[in-house]
mmCIF file of C-alpha atoms in Angstrom:
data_model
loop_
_atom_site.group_PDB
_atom_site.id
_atom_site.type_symbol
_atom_site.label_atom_id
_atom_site.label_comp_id
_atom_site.label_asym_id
_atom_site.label_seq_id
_atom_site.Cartn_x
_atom_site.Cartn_y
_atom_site.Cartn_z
ATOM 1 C CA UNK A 1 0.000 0.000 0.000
ATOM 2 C CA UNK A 2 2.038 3.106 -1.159
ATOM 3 C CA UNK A 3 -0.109 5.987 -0.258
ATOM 4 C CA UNK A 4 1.680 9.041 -1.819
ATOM 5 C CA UNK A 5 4.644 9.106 -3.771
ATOM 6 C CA UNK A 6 6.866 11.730 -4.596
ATOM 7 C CA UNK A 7 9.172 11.759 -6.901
ATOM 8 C CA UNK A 8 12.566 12.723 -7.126
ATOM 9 C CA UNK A 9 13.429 12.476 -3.261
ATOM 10 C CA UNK A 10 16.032 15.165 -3.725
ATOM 11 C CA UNK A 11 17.676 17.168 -6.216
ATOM 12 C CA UNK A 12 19.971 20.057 -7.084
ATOM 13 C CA UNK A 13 19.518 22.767 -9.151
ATOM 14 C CA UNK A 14 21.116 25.747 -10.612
ATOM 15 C CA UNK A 15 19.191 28.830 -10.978
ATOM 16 C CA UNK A 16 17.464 29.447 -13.896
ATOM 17 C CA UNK A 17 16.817 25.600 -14.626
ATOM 18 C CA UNK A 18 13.133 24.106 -14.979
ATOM 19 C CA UNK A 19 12.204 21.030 -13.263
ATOM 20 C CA UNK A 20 8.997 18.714 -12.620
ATOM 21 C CA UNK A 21 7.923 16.975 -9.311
ATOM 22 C CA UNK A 22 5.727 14.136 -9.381
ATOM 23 C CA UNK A 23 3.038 13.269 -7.068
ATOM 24 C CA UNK A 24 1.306 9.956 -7.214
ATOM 25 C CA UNK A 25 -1.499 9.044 -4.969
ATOM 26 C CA UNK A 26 -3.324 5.538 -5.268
ATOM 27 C CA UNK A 27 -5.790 5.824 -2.994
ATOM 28 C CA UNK A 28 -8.341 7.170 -5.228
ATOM 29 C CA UNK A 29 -8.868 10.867 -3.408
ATOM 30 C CA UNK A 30 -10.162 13.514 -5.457
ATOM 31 C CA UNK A 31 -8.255 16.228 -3.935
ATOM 32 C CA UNK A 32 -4.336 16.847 -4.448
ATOM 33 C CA UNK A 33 -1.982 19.633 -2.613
ATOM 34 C CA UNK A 34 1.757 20.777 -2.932
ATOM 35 C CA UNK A 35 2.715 22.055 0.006
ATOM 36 C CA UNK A 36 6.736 23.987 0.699
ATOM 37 C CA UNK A 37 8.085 23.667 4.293
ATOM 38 C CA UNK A 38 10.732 25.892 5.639
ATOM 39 C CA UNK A 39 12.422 26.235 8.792
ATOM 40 C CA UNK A 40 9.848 28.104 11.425
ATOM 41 C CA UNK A 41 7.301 28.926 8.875
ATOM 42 C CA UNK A 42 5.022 25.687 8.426
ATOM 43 C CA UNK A 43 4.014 24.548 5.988
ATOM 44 C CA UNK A 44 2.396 26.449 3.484
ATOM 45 C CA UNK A 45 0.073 25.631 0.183
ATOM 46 C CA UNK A 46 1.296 26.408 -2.860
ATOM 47 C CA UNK A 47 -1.156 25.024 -5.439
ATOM 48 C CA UNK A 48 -4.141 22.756 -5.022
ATOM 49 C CA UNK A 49 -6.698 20.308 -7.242
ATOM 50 C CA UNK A 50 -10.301 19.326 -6.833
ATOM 51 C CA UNK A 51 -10.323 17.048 -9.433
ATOM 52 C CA UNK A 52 -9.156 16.050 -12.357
ATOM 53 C CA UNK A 53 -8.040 18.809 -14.805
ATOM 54 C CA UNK A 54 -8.501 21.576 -12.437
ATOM 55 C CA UNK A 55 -6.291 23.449 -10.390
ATOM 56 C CA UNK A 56 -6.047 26.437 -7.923
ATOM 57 C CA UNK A 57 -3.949 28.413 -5.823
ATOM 58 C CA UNK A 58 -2.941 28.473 -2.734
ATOM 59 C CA UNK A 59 -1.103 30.893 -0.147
ATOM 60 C CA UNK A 60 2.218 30.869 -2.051
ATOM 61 C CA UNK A 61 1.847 30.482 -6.079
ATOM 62 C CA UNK A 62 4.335 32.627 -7.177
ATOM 63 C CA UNK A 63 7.084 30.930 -9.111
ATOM 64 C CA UNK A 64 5.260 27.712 -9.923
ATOM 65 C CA UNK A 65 2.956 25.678 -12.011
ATOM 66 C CA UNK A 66 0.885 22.750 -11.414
ATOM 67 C CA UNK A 67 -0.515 20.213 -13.803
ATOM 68 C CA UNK A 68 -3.763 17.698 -12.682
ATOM 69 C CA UNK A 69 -4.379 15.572 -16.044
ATOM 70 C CA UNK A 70 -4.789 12.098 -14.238
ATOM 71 C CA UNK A 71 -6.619 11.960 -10.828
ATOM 72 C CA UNK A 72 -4.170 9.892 -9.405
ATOM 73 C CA UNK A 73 -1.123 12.353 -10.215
ATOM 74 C CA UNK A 74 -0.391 16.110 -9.343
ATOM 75 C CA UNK A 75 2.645 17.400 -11.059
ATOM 76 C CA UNK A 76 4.497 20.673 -9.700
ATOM 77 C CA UNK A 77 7.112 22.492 -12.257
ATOM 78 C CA UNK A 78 9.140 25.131 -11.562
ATOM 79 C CA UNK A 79 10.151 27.092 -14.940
ATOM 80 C CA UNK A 80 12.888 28.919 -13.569
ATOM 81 C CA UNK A 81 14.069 28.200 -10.599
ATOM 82 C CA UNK A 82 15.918 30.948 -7.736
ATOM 83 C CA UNK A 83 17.636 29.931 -4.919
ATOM 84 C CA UNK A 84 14.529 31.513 -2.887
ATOM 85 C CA UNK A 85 12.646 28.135 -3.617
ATOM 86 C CA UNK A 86 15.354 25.908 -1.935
ATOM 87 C CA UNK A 87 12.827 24.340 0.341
ATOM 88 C CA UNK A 88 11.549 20.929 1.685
ATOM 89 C CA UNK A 89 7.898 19.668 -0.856
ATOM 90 C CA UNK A 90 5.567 17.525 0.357
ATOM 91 C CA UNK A 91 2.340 16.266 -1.740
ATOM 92 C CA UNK A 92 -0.682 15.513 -0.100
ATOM 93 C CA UNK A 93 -3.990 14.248 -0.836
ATOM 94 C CA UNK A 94 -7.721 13.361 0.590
ATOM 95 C CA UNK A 95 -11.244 12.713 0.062
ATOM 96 C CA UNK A 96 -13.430 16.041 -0.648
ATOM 97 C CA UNK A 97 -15.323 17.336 2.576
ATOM 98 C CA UNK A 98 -17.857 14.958 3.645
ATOM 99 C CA UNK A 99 -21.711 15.730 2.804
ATOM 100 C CA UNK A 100 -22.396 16.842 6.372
ATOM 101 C CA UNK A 101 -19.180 19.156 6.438
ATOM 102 C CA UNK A 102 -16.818 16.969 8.445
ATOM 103 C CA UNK A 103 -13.512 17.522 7.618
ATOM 104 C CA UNK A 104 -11.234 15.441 5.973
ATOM 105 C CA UNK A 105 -7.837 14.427 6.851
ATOM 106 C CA UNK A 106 -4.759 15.132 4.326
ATOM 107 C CA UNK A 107 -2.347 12.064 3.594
ATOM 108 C CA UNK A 108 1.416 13.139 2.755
ATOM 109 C CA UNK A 109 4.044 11.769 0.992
ATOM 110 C CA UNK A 110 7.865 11.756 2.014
ATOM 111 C CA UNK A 111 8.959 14.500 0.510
ATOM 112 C CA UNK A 112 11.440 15.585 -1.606
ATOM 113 C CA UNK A 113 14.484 18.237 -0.643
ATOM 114 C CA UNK A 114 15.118 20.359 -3.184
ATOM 115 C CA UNK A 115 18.542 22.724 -3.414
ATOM 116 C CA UNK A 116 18.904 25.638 -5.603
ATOM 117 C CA UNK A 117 22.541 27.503 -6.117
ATOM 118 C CA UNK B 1 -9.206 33.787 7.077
ATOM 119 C CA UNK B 2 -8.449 31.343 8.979
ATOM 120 C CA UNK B 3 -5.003 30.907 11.129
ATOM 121 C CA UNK B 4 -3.410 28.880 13.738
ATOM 122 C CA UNK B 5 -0.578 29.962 16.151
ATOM 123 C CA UNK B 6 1.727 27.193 17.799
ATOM 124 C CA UNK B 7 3.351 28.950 21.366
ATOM 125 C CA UNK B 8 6.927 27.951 21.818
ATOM 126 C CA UNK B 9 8.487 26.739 18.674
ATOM 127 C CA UNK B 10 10.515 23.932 21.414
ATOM 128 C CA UNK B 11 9.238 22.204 24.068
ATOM 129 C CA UNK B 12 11.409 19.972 25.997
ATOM 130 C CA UNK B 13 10.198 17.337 28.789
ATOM 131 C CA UNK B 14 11.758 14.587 30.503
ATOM 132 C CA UNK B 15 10.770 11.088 29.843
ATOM 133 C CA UNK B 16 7.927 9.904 31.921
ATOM 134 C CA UNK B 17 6.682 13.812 32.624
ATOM 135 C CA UNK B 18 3.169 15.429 31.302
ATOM 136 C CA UNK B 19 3.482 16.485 27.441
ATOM 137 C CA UNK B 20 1.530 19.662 26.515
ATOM 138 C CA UNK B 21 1.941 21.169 23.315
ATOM 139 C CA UNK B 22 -0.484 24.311 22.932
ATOM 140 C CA UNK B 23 -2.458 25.732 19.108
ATOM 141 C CA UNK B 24 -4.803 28.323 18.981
ATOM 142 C CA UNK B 25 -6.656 29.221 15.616
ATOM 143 C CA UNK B 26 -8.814 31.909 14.263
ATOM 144 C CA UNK B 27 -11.388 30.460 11.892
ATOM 145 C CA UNK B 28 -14.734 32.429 10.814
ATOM 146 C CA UNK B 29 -16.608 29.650 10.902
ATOM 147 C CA UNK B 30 -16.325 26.123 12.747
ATOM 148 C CA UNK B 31 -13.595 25.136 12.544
ATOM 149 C CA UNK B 32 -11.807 20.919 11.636
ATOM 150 C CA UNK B 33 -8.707 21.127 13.671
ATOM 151 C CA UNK B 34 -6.236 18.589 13.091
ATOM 152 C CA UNK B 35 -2.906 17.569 15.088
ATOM 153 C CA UNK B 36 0.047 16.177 12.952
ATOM 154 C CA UNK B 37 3.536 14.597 14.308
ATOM 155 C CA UNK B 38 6.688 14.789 11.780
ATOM 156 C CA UNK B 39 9.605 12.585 13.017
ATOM 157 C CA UNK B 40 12.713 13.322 10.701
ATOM 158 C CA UNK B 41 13.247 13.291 7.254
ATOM 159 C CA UNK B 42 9.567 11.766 6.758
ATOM 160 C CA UNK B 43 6.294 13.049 5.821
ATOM 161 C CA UNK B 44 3.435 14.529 8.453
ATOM 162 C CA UNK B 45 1.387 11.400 10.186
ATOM 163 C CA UNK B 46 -2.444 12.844 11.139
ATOM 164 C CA UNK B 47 -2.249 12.197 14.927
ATOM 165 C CA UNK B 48 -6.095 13.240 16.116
ATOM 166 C CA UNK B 49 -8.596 15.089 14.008
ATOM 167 C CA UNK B 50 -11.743 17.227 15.604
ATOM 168 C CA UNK B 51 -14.563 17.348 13.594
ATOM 169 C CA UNK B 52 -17.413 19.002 15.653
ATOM 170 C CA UNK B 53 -18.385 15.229 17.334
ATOM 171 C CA UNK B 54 -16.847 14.999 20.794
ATOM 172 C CA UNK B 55 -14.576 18.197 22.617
ATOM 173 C CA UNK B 56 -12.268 15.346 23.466
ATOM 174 C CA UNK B 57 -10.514 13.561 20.789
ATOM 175 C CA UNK B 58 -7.936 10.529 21.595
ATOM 176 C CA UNK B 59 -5.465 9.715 18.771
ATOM 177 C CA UNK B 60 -2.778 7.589 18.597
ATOM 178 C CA UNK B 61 0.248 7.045 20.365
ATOM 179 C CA UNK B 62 -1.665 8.210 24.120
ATOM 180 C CA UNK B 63 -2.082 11.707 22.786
ATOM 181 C CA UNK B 64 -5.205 13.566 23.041
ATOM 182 C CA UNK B 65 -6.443 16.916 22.811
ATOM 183 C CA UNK B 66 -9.369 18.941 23.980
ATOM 184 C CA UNK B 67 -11.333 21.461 21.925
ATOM 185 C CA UNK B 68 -12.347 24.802 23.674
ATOM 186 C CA UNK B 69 -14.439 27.253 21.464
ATOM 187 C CA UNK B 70 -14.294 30.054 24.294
ATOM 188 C CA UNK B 71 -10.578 29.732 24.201
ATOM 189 C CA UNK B 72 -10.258 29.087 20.601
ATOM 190 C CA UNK B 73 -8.081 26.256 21.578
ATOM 191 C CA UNK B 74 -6.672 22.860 20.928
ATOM 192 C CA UNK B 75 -3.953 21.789 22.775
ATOM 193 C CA UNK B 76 -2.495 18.062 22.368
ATOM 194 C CA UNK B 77 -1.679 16.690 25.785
ATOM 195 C CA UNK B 78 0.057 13.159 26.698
ATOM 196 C CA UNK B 79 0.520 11.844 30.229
ATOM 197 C CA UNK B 80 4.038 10.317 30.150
ATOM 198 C CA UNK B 81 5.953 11.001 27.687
ATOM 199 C CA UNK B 82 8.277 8.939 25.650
ATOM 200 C CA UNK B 83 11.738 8.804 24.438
ATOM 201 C CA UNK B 84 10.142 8.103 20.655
ATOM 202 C CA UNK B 85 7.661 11.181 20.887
ATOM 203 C CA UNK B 86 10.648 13.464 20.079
ATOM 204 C CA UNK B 87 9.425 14.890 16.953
ATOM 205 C CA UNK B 88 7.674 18.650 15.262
ATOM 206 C CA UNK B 89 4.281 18.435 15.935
ATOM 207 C CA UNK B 90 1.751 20.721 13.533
ATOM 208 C CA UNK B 91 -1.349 22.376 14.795
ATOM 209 C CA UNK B 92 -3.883 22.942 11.341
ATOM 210 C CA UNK B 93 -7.421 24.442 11.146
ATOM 211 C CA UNK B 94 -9.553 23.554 8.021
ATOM 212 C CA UNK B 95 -13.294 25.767 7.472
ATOM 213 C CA UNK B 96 -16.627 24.111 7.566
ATOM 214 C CA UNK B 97 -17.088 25.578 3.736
ATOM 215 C CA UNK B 98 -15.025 26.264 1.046
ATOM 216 C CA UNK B 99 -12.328 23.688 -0.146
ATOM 217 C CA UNK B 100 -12.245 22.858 3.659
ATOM 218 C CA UNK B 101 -7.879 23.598 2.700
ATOM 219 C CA UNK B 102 -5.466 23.291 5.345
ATOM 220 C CA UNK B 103 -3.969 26.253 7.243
ATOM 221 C CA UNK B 104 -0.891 25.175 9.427
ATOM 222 C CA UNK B 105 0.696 26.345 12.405
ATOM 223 C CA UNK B 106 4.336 26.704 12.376
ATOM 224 C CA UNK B 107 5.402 23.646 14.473
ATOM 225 C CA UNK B 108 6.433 22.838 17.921
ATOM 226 C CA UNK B 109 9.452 20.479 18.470
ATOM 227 C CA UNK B 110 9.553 18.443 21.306
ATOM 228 C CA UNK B 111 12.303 17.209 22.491
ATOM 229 C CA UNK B 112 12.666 14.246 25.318
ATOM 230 C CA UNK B 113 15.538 13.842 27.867
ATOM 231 C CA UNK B 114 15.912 10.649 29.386
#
């Protein structure tokens, strides 16, 4: 039972260079999140999904692109990467709120560290 | 707008002594508060989720935590602690409408002397 997988686990970078990280969930949950931790700030939401083929953002977009064209993956690119987005990624997933409104618990992947120079 | 704040960014207890790791959020409506643990180099594990049924929610590992709407509180206790609950531990508020997206805190370590 994998649960989410991300993919590289790390990676360096120069600035300027474009990469793609890969998110694969398979536990069949309609939404998708990249999230960006740092040291003392949390973490915080950079894009999101709802579903298949759409996407949103979230607190800190700037920078970065996001991709949703198979429910089970959620792709995050940066075109042009600066040493600002050195940071720790994590993809997560879950079910959409419940009818009632109960909320719904995220699942996360490992991560993976990414260095800019 | 919804936002959580985590006091103490470290918390350090001995083995064996009372854990208490303290979130407070801001929400405009009611509020899903969740509790996550982080051990290192991993991913977050959900540790308790409160979801408007019982103020009291148990999770796993002997932690718990108590919801308080007057204080606008949820703090995640533990009676003894362990040497393997060293980890960051996240505080996050989702809204009752919306995307129900998760707001996070900024993380407590604790940290566990034998």
């Amino acid at each position: 039972n994998a649960g989410v997988t991300q993919t590289p686990k790390f990676r360096v970078l120069k600035t300027g260079q474009s990469m793609t990280l890969l998110c694969a969930q398979d536990m069949n949950h309609e939404y998708m999140y990249w999230y960006r931790q740092d040291p003392g700030m949390g973490l915080r939401l950079i894009h999101y999904s709802v579903g298949e083929g759409t996407t949103a953002k979230g607190e800190v977009p700037d920078g970065y692109n996001v991709s949703r064209l198979k429910k089970q993956n959620f792709l995050l690119g940066l075109e042009s990467a600066a040493p600002s987005q050195t940071s720790v990624y994590f993809c997560a997933s879950s079910y959409p709120p419940q009818s009632t409104g109960g909320g719904q618990p995220q699942h996360f992947g490992d991560g993976t560290r990414l260095s800019i120079l | 707008a919804q936002s959580v704040t985590q006091l103490g960014s470290h918390v350090s207890v001995s083995e064996g002594a009372l854990v208490l790791l303290r979130c407070n959020y801001s929400s405009s409506v009611p509020p899903y508060l969740f509790w996550y643990v982080q051990y290192p180099n991993q991913g977050l594990q959900l540790l308790l989720k409160y979801t408007s049924a019982a103020t009291l929610v148990k999770g796993i590992n002997g932690f718990e935590a108590e919801f308080k709407k007057s204080e606008t509180s949820f703090h995640l206790t533990k009676p003894s602690a362990h040497m393997s609950d060293a980890a960051e531990y996240f505080c996050a508020v989702s809204e009752s409408s919306g995307y129900s997206t998760l707001t996070f805190g900024k993380g407590t370590m604790l940290l566990v002397s034998p």
